[in-house]
mmCIF file of N, CA and C in Angstrom:
data_model
loop_
_atom_site.group_PDB
_atom_site.id
_atom_site.type_symbol
_atom_site.label_atom_id
_atom_site.label_comp_id
_atom_site.label_asym_id
_atom_site.label_seq_id
_atom_site.Cartn_x
_atom_site.Cartn_y
_atom_site.Cartn_z
ATOM 1 N N MET A 177 0.839 -1.175 0.000
ATOM 2 C CA MET A 177 0.000 0.000 0.000
ATOM 3 C C MET A 177 0.882 1.234 0.000
ATOM 4 N N LYS A 178 0.372 2.245 -0.673
ATOM 5 C CA LYS A 178 1.124 3.480 -0.809
ATOM 6 C C LYS A 178 0.411 4.586 -0.021
ATOM 7 N N GLU A 179 1.137 5.247 0.868
ATOM 8 C CA GLU A 179 0.547 6.347 1.627
ATOM 9 C C GLU A 179 0.494 7.585 0.740
ATOM 10 N N ILE A 180 -0.660 8.240 0.755
ATOM 11 C CA ILE A 180 -0.838 9.421 -0.089
ATOM 12 C C ILE A 180 -1.000 10.672 0.774
ATOM 13 N N SER A 181 -0.688 11.791 0.170
ATOM 14 C CA SER A 181 -0.786 13.086 0.852
ATOM 15 C C SER A 181 -2.203 13.651 0.707
ATOM 16 N N ARG A 182 -2.450 14.728 1.411
ATOM 17 C CA ARG A 182 -3.732 15.424 1.320
ATOM 18 C C ARG A 182 -3.986 15.852 -0.119
ATOM 19 N N HIS A 183 -2.973 16.404 -0.750
ATOM 20 C CA HIS A 183 -3.092 16.869 -2.137
ATOM 21 C C HIS A 183 -3.443 15.709 -3.080
ATOM 22 N N GLN A 184 -2.770 14.581 -2.917
ATOM 23 C CA GLN A 184 -3.052 13.422 -3.757
ATOM 24 C C GLN A 184 -4.467 12.900 -3.527
ATOM 25 N N LEU A 185 -4.919 12.924 -2.273
ATOM 26 C CA LEU A 185 -6.267 12.485 -1.949
ATOM 27 C C LEU A 185 -7.303 13.367 -2.635
ATOM 28 N N ILE A 186 -7.112 14.658 -2.570
ATOM 29 C CA ILE A 186 -8.051 15.592 -3.196
ATOM 30 C C ILE A 186 -8.071 15.395 -4.709
ATOM 31 N N GLN A 187 -6.914 15.161 -5.297
ATOM 32 C CA GLN A 187 -6.852 14.883 -6.735
ATOM 33 C C GLN A 187 -7.634 13.612 -7.067
ATOM 34 N N MET A 188 -7.476 12.590 -6.245
ATOM 35 C CA MET A 188 -8.151 11.320 -6.462
ATOM 36 C C MET A 188 -9.669 11.484 -6.375
ATOM 37 N N LEU A 189 -10.119 12.303 -5.419
ATOM 38 C CA LEU A 189 -11.552 12.538 -5.253
ATOM 39 C C LEU A 189 -12.141 13.294 -6.444
ATOM 40 N N GLY A 190 -11.327 14.044 -7.139
ATOM 41 C CA GLY A 190 -11.795 14.790 -8.303
ATOM 42 C C GLY A 190 -11.517 14.093 -9.622
ATOM 43 N N SER A 191 -10.905 12.935 -9.572
ATOM 44 C CA SER A 191 -10.505 12.223 -10.783
ATOM 45 C C SER A 191 -11.695 11.585 -11.485
ATOM 46 N N GLN A 192 -11.644 11.570 -12.769
ATOM 47 C CA GLN A 192 -12.676 10.909 -13.568
ATOM 48 C C GLN A 192 -12.173 9.587 -14.140
ATOM 49 N N VAL A 193 -11.070 9.096 -13.591
ATOM 50 C CA VAL A 193 -10.419 7.902 -14.132
ATOM 51 C C VAL A 193 -10.715 6.691 -13.260
ATOM 52 N N GLY A 194 -11.378 5.700 -13.827
ATOM 53 C CA GLY A 194 -11.547 4.376 -13.243
ATOM 54 C C GLY A 194 -11.880 4.275 -11.769
ATOM 55 N N VAL A 195 -11.369 3.203 -11.158
ATOM 56 C CA VAL A 195 -11.629 2.870 -9.762
ATOM 57 C C VAL A 195 -10.395 3.176 -8.922
ATOM 58 N N SER A 196 -10.615 3.808 -7.777
ATOM 59 C CA SER A 196 -9.540 4.092 -6.827
ATOM 60 C C SER A 196 -9.952 3.568 -5.462
ATOM 61 N N LEU A 197 -8.974 3.060 -4.723
ATOM 62 C CA LEU A 197 -9.211 2.541 -3.386
ATOM 63 C C LEU A 197 -8.403 3.358 -2.397
ATOM 64 N N VAL A 198 -9.079 3.868 -1.360
ATOM 65 C CA VAL A 198 -8.403 4.657 -0.340
ATOM 66 C C VAL A 198 -8.737 4.053 1.023
ATOM 67 N N TYR A 199 -7.695 3.688 1.736
ATOM 68 C CA TYR A 199 -7.828 3.112 3.067
ATOM 69 C C TYR A 199 -7.492 4.190 4.085
ATOM 70 N N PHE A 200 -8.476 4.578 4.902
ATOM 71 C CA PHE A 200 -8.267 5.565 5.957
ATOM 72 C C PHE A 200 -7.985 4.827 7.261
ATOM 73 N N PHE A 201 -6.974 5.300 7.980
ATOM 74 C CA PHE A 201 -6.559 4.656 9.221
ATOM 75 C C PHE A 201 -6.047 5.713 10.188
ATOM 76 N N SER A 202 -5.840 5.287 11.414
ATOM 77 C CA SER A 202 -5.152 6.106 12.400
ATOM 78 C C SER A 202 -4.034 5.260 12.988
ATOM 79 N N PRO A 203 -2.846 5.822 13.139
ATOM 80 C CA PRO A 203 -1.739 5.033 13.698
ATOM 81 C C PRO A 203 -1.970 4.644 15.162
ATOM 82 N N PHE A 204 -2.947 5.252 15.812
ATOM 83 C CA PHE A 204 -3.237 4.969 17.219
ATOM 84 C C PHE A 204 -4.363 3.952 17.393
ATOM 85 N N CYS A 205 -4.890 3.435 16.303
ATOM 86 C CA CYS A 205 -6.058 2.552 16.316
ATOM 87 C C CYS A 205 -5.634 1.086 16.206
ATOM 88 N N GLY A 206 -5.956 0.302 17.224
ATOM 89 C CA GLY A 206 -5.609 -1.120 17.212
ATOM 90 C C GLY A 206 -6.318 -1.883 16.115
ATOM 91 N N THR A 207 -7.586 -1.578 15.890
ATOM 92 C CA THR A 207 -8.347 -2.240 14.828
ATOM 93 C C THR A 207 -7.750 -1.916 13.460
ATOM 94 N N CYS A 208 -7.240 -0.697 13.315
ATOM 95 C CA CYS A 208 -6.612 -0.291 12.050
ATOM 96 C C CYS A 208 -5.365 -1.123 11.771
ATOM 97 N N LYS A 209 -4.618 -1.457 12.809
ATOM 98 C CA LYS A 209 -3.410 -2.269 12.623
ATOM 99 C C LYS A 209 -3.772 -3.640 12.072
ATOM 100 N N LEU A 210 -4.848 -4.224 12.584
ATOM 101 C CA LEU A 210 -5.310 -5.514 12.081
ATOM 102 C C LEU A 210 -5.820 -5.378 10.642
ATOM 103 N N ALA A 211 -6.586 -4.332 10.378
ATOM 104 C CA ALA A 211 -7.105 -4.092 9.029
ATOM 105 C C ALA A 211 -5.966 -3.877 8.035
ATOM 106 N N THR A 212 -4.926 -3.168 8.449
ATOM 107 C CA THR A 212 -3.765 -2.944 7.593
ATOM 108 C C THR A 212 -3.116 -4.268 7.217
ATOM 109 N N LYS A 213 -2.966 -5.151 8.184
ATOM 110 C CA LYS A 213 -2.372 -6.466 7.908
ATOM 111 C C LYS A 213 -3.228 -7.255 6.929
ATOM 112 N N MET A 214 -4.547 -7.179 7.076
ATOM 113 C CA MET A 214 -5.444 -7.886 6.164
ATOM 114 C C MET A 214 -5.292 -7.358 4.742
ATOM 115 N N LEU A 215 -5.250 -6.048 4.601
ATOM 116 C CA LEU A 215 -5.101 -5.454 3.271
ATOM 117 C C LEU A 215 -3.732 -5.761 2.675
ATOM 118 N N GLU A 216 -2.708 -5.829 3.517
ATOM 119 C CA GLU A 216 -1.375 -6.183 3.022
ATOM 120 C C GLU A 216 -1.344 -7.611 2.486
ATOM 121 N N VAL A 217 -2.043 -8.525 3.139
ATOM 122 C CA VAL A 217 -2.139 -9.900 2.633
ATOM 123 C C VAL A 217 -2.820 -9.897 1.268
ATOM 124 N N ILE A 218 -3.890 -9.141 1.145
ATOM 125 C CA ILE A 218 -4.611 -9.073 -0.133
ATOM 126 C C ILE A 218 -3.718 -8.513 -1.232
ATOM 127 N N THR A 219 -2.990 -7.430 -0.938
ATOM 128 C CA THR A 219 -2.188 -6.782 -1.984
ATOM 129 C C THR A 219 -0.858 -7.479 -2.259
ATOM 130 N N THR A 220 -0.397 -8.337 -1.375
ATOM 131 C CA THR A 220 0.869 -9.025 -1.638
ATOM 132 C C THR A 220 0.674 -10.467 -2.077
ATOM 133 N N GLU A 221 -0.346 -11.138 -1.540
ATOM 134 C CA GLU A 221 -0.501 -12.556 -1.829
ATOM 135 C C GLU A 221 -1.644 -12.892 -2.781
ATOM 136 N N ILE A 222 -2.741 -12.173 -2.693
ATOM 137 C CA ILE A 222 -3.920 -12.519 -3.500
ATOM 138 C C ILE A 222 -3.980 -11.708 -4.788
ATOM 139 N N HIS A 223 -3.811 -10.405 -4.676
ATOM 140 C CA HIS A 223 -3.880 -9.496 -5.835
ATOM 141 C C HIS A 223 -2.653 -8.579 -5.839
ATOM 142 N N PRO A 224 -1.500 -9.092 -6.214
ATOM 143 C CA PRO A 224 -0.277 -8.277 -6.136
ATOM 144 C C PRO A 224 -0.274 -7.040 -7.043
ATOM 145 N N THR A 225 -1.150 -6.978 -8.019
ATOM 146 C CA THR A 225 -1.184 -5.795 -8.888
ATOM 147 C C THR A 225 -2.188 -4.749 -8.399
ATOM 148 N N LEU A 226 -2.944 -5.082 -7.368
ATOM 149 C CA LEU A 226 -3.947 -4.164 -6.819
ATOM 150 C C LEU A 226 -3.263 -3.035 -6.056
ATOM 151 N N GLN A 227 -3.653 -1.807 -6.359
ATOM 152 C CA GLN A 227 -3.095 -0.635 -5.678
ATOM 153 C C GLN A 227 -4.124 -0.067 -4.709
ATOM 154 N N ILE A 228 -3.807 -0.143 -3.428
ATOM 155 C CA ILE A 228 -4.639 0.486 -2.407
ATOM 156 C C ILE A 228 -3.833 1.634 -1.817
ATOM 157 N N ASN A 229 -4.418 2.811 -1.855
ATOM 158 C CA ASN A 229 -3.780 3.993 -1.283
ATOM 159 C C ASN A 229 -4.219 4.110 0.162
ATOM 160 N N LYS A 230 -3.297 4.512 1.038
ATOM 161 C CA LYS A 230 -3.689 4.680 2.433
ATOM 162 C C LYS A 230 -3.457 6.117 2.863
ATOM 163 N N CYS A 231 -4.326 6.552 3.781
ATOM 164 C CA CYS A 231 -4.300 7.944 4.205
ATOM 165 C C CYS A 231 -4.557 8.012 5.704
ATOM 166 N N ASN A 232 -3.645 8.640 6.414
ATOM 167 C CA ASN A 232 -3.783 8.845 7.855
ATOM 168 C C ASN A 232 -4.871 9.892 8.068
ATOM 169 N N ILE A 233 -5.961 9.479 8.680
ATOM 170 C CA ILE A 233 -7.102 10.381 8.866
ATOM 171 C C ILE A 233 -6.742 11.602 9.707
ATOM 172 N N ASN A 234 -5.749 11.473 10.573
ATOM 173 C CA ASN A 234 -5.326 12.603 11.404
ATOM 174 C C ASN A 234 -4.661 13.704 10.588
ATOM 175 N N ALA A 235 -4.175 13.369 9.397
ATOM 176 C CA ALA A 235 -3.510 14.348 8.544
ATOM 177 C C ALA A 235 -4.476 15.087 7.621
ATOM 178 N N VAL A 236 -5.732 14.601 7.555
ATOM 179 C CA VAL A 236 -6.710 15.207 6.642
ATOM 180 C C VAL A 236 -8.069 15.414 7.326
ATOM 181 N N PRO A 237 -8.099 16.077 8.490
ATOM 182 C CA PRO A 237 -9.371 16.193 9.220
ATOM 183 C C PRO A 237 -10.464 16.916 8.434
ATOM 184 N N ASP A 238 -10.090 17.921 7.651
ATOM 185 C CA ASP A 238 -11.086 18.665 6.870
ATOM 186 C C ASP A 238 -11.713 17.801 5.785
ATOM 187 N N VAL A 239 -10.884 17.004 5.121
ATOM 188 C CA VAL A 239 -11.383 16.104 4.071
ATOM 189 C C VAL A 239 -12.246 15.013 4.701
ATOM 190 N N ALA A 240 -11.799 14.470 5.820
ATOM 191 C CA ALA A 240 -12.573 13.436 6.523
ATOM 192 C C ALA A 240 -13.946 13.978 6.921
ATOM 193 N N HIS A 241 -13.972 15.211 7.391
ATOM 194 C CA HIS A 241 -15.241 15.829 7.777
ATOM 195 C C HIS A 241 -16.153 16.010 6.565
ATOM 196 N N SER A 242 -15.599 16.497 5.459
ATOM 197 C CA SER A 242 -16.419 16.727 4.264
ATOM 198 C C SER A 242 -16.923 15.411 3.661
ATOM 199 N N LEU A 243 -16.175 14.327 3.845
ATOM 200 C CA LEU A 243 -16.611 13.011 3.357
ATOM 201 C C LEU A 243 -17.539 12.309 4.349
ATOM 202 N N LYS A 244 -17.723 12.933 5.516
ATOM 203 C CA LYS A 244 -18.570 12.380 6.587
ATOM 204 C C LYS A 244 -18.104 10.991 7.022
ATOM 205 N N ILE A 245 -16.786 10.849 7.180
ATOM 206 C CA ILE A 245 -16.224 9.588 7.642
ATOM 207 C C ILE A 245 -16.628 9.386 9.095
ATOM 208 N N LYS A 246 -17.226 8.238 9.370
ATOM 209 C CA LYS A 246 -17.763 7.953 10.707
ATOM 210 C C LYS A 246 -16.704 7.406 11.648
ATOM 211 N N SER A 247 -15.813 6.566 11.118
ATOM 212 C CA SER A 247 -14.790 5.942 11.953
ATOM 213 C C SER A 247 -13.718 5.326 11.061
ATOM 214 N N VAL A 248 -12.673 4.857 11.701
ATOM 215 C CA VAL A 248 -11.627 4.119 11.010
ATOM 216 C C VAL A 248 -11.504 2.767 11.681
ATOM 217 N N PRO A 249 -11.074 1.781 10.965
ATOM 218 C CA PRO A 249 -10.624 1.760 9.583
ATOM 219 C C PRO A 249 -11.789 1.909 8.600
ATOM 220 N N LEU A 250 -11.466 2.467 7.446
ATOM 221 C CA LEU A 250 -12.435 2.644 6.363
ATOM 222 C C LEU A 250 -11.733 2.400 5.036
ATOM 223 N N LEU A 251 -12.327 1.555 4.218
ATOM 224 C CA LEU A 251 -11.869 1.384 2.844
ATOM 225 C C LEU A 251 -12.900 2.072 1.967
ATOM 226 N N LEU A 252 -12.476 3.135 1.317
ATOM 227 C CA LEU A 252 -13.351 3.929 0.463
ATOM 228 C C LEU A 252 -13.097 3.514 -0.981
ATOM 229 N N ILE A 253 -14.158 3.156 -1.680
ATOM 230 C CA ILE A 253 -14.027 2.742 -3.075
ATOM 231 C C ILE A 253 -14.653 3.830 -3.935
ATOM 232 N N LEU A 254 -13.824 4.386 -4.812
ATOM 233 C CA LEU A 254 -14.239 5.474 -5.690
ATOM 234 C C LEU A 254 -14.270 4.992 -7.130
ATOM 235 N N LYS A 255 -15.264 5.431 -7.850
ATOM 236 C CA LYS A 255 -15.329 5.151 -9.286
ATOM 237 C C LYS A 255 -15.571 6.484 -9.976
ATOM 238 N N HIS A 256 -14.640 6.869 -10.829
ATOM 239 C CA HIS A 256 -14.695 8.167 -11.514
ATOM 240 C C HIS A 256 -14.814 9.314 -10.514
ATOM 241 N N GLY A 257 -14.108 9.192 -9.374
ATOM 242 C CA GLY A 257 -14.069 10.248 -8.372
ATOM 243 C C GLY A 257 -15.259 10.289 -7.436
ATOM 244 N N LYS A 258 -16.224 9.404 -7.615
ATOM 245 C CA LYS A 258 -17.420 9.364 -6.773
ATOM 246 C C LYS A 258 -17.364 8.143 -5.857
ATOM 247 N N ILE A 259 -17.826 8.292 -4.628
ATOM 248 C CA ILE A 259 -17.846 7.179 -3.683
ATOM 249 C C ILE A 259 -18.924 6.194 -4.103
ATOM 250 N N VAL A 260 -18.506 4.927 -4.313
ATOM 251 C CA VAL A 260 -19.469 3.882 -4.661
ATOM 252 C C VAL A 260 -19.662 2.889 -3.519
ATOM 253 N N GLU A 261 -18.677 2.819 -2.609
ATOM 254 C CA GLU A 261 -18.819 1.917 -1.473
ATOM 255 C C GLU A 261 -17.898 2.355 -0.342
ATOM 256 N N GLU A 262 -18.404 2.200 0.884
ATOM 257 C CA GLU A 262 -17.625 2.464 2.093
ATOM 258 C C GLU A 262 -17.614 1.175 2.900
ATOM 259 N N VAL A 263 -16.429 0.674 3.196
ATOM 260 C CA VAL A 263 -16.313 -0.566 3.965
ATOM 261 C C VAL A 263 -15.716 -0.214 5.326
ATOM 262 N N TYR A 264 -16.542 -0.320 6.362
ATOM 263 C CA TYR A 264 -16.091 -0.069 7.725
ATOM 264 C C TYR A 264 -15.782 -1.378 8.449
ATOM 265 N N ALA A 265 -16.473 -2.435 8.073
ATOM 266 C CA ALA A 265 -16.309 -3.732 8.743
ATOM 267 C C ALA A 265 -15.307 -4.590 7.976
ATOM 268 N N PHE A 266 -14.138 -4.774 8.548
ATOM 269 C CA PHE A 266 -13.092 -5.597 7.940
ATOM 270 C C PHE A 266 -13.196 -6.989 8.565
ATOM 271 N N ARG A 267 -14.208 -7.724 8.187
ATOM 272 C CA ARG A 267 -14.553 -8.989 8.839
ATOM 273 C C ARG A 267 -13.506 -10.069 8.661
ATOM 274 N N SER A 268 -13.019 -10.213 7.434
ATOM 275 C CA SER A 268 -12.009 -11.228 7.142
ATOM 276 C C SER A 268 -11.360 -10.901 5.807
ATOM 277 N N ILE A 269 -10.274 -11.575 5.524
ATOM 278 C CA ILE A 269 -9.602 -11.393 4.240
ATOM 279 C C ILE A 269 -10.534 -11.827 3.115
ATOM 280 N N GLU A 270 -11.233 -12.942 3.305
ATOM 281 C CA GLU A 270 -12.154 -13.451 2.292
ATOM 282 C C GLU A 270 -13.284 -12.449 2.025
ATOM 283 N N TYR A 271 -13.805 -11.853 3.097
ATOM 284 C CA TYR A 271 -14.875 -10.863 2.977
ATOM 285 C C TYR A 271 -14.397 -9.656 2.158
ATOM 286 N N LEU A 272 -13.222 -9.146 2.490
ATOM 287 C CA LEU A 272 -12.671 -7.998 1.764
ATOM 288 C C LEU A 272 -12.382 -8.347 0.310
ATOM 289 N N ASP A 273 -11.853 -9.538 0.083
ATOM 290 C CA ASP A 273 -11.547 -9.978 -1.276
ATOM 291 C C ASP A 273 -12.815 -10.024 -2.129
ATOM 292 N N LYS A 274 -13.926 -10.510 -1.565
ATOM 293 C CA LYS A 274 -15.200 -10.565 -2.293
ATOM 294 C C LYS A 274 -15.656 -9.171 -2.693
ATOM 295 N N ILE A 275 -15.503 -8.219 -1.788
ATOM 296 C CA ILE A 275 -15.892 -6.837 -2.085
ATOM 297 C C ILE A 275 -15.012 -6.285 -3.213
ATOM 298 N N LEU A 276 -13.706 -6.496 -3.103
ATOM 299 C CA LEU A 276 -12.776 -5.946 -4.088
ATOM 300 C C LEU A 276 -12.926 -6.582 -5.464
ATOM 301 N N GLU A 277 -13.354 -7.833 -5.510
ATOM 302 C CA GLU A 277 -13.527 -8.515 -6.800
ATOM 303 C C GLU A 277 -14.569 -7.831 -7.674
ATOM 304 N N LYS A 278 -15.518 -7.121 -7.064
ATOM 305 C CA LYS A 278 -16.560 -6.419 -7.823
ATOM 306 C C LYS A 278 -15.979 -5.263 -8.631
ATOM 307 N N TYR A 279 -14.809 -4.779 -8.205
ATOM 308 C CA TYR A 279 -14.246 -3.600 -8.848
ATOM 309 C C TYR A 279 -12.985 -3.931 -9.595
#
């Protein structure tokens, strides 16, 4: 996973190109650490060509507020710059993989 800046996040939200995945986390969140490991398994072992961008929610409070993010961890799925799915429940690797296969 590649960590992105506030500027890159805003560009991604305005992009009209394909599907983008943004994982919001907090370095102080225990659940986020587990979710990060799950996503790393997906991007290294199951779908090595899949690009998931990660963003520390503490670095983008204004953007998080405007997106009405309820909590972290959050996997935000964007299509042509529009939110098509928000995944708050990281139940299992298999569960996440099923969601990602749709995109």
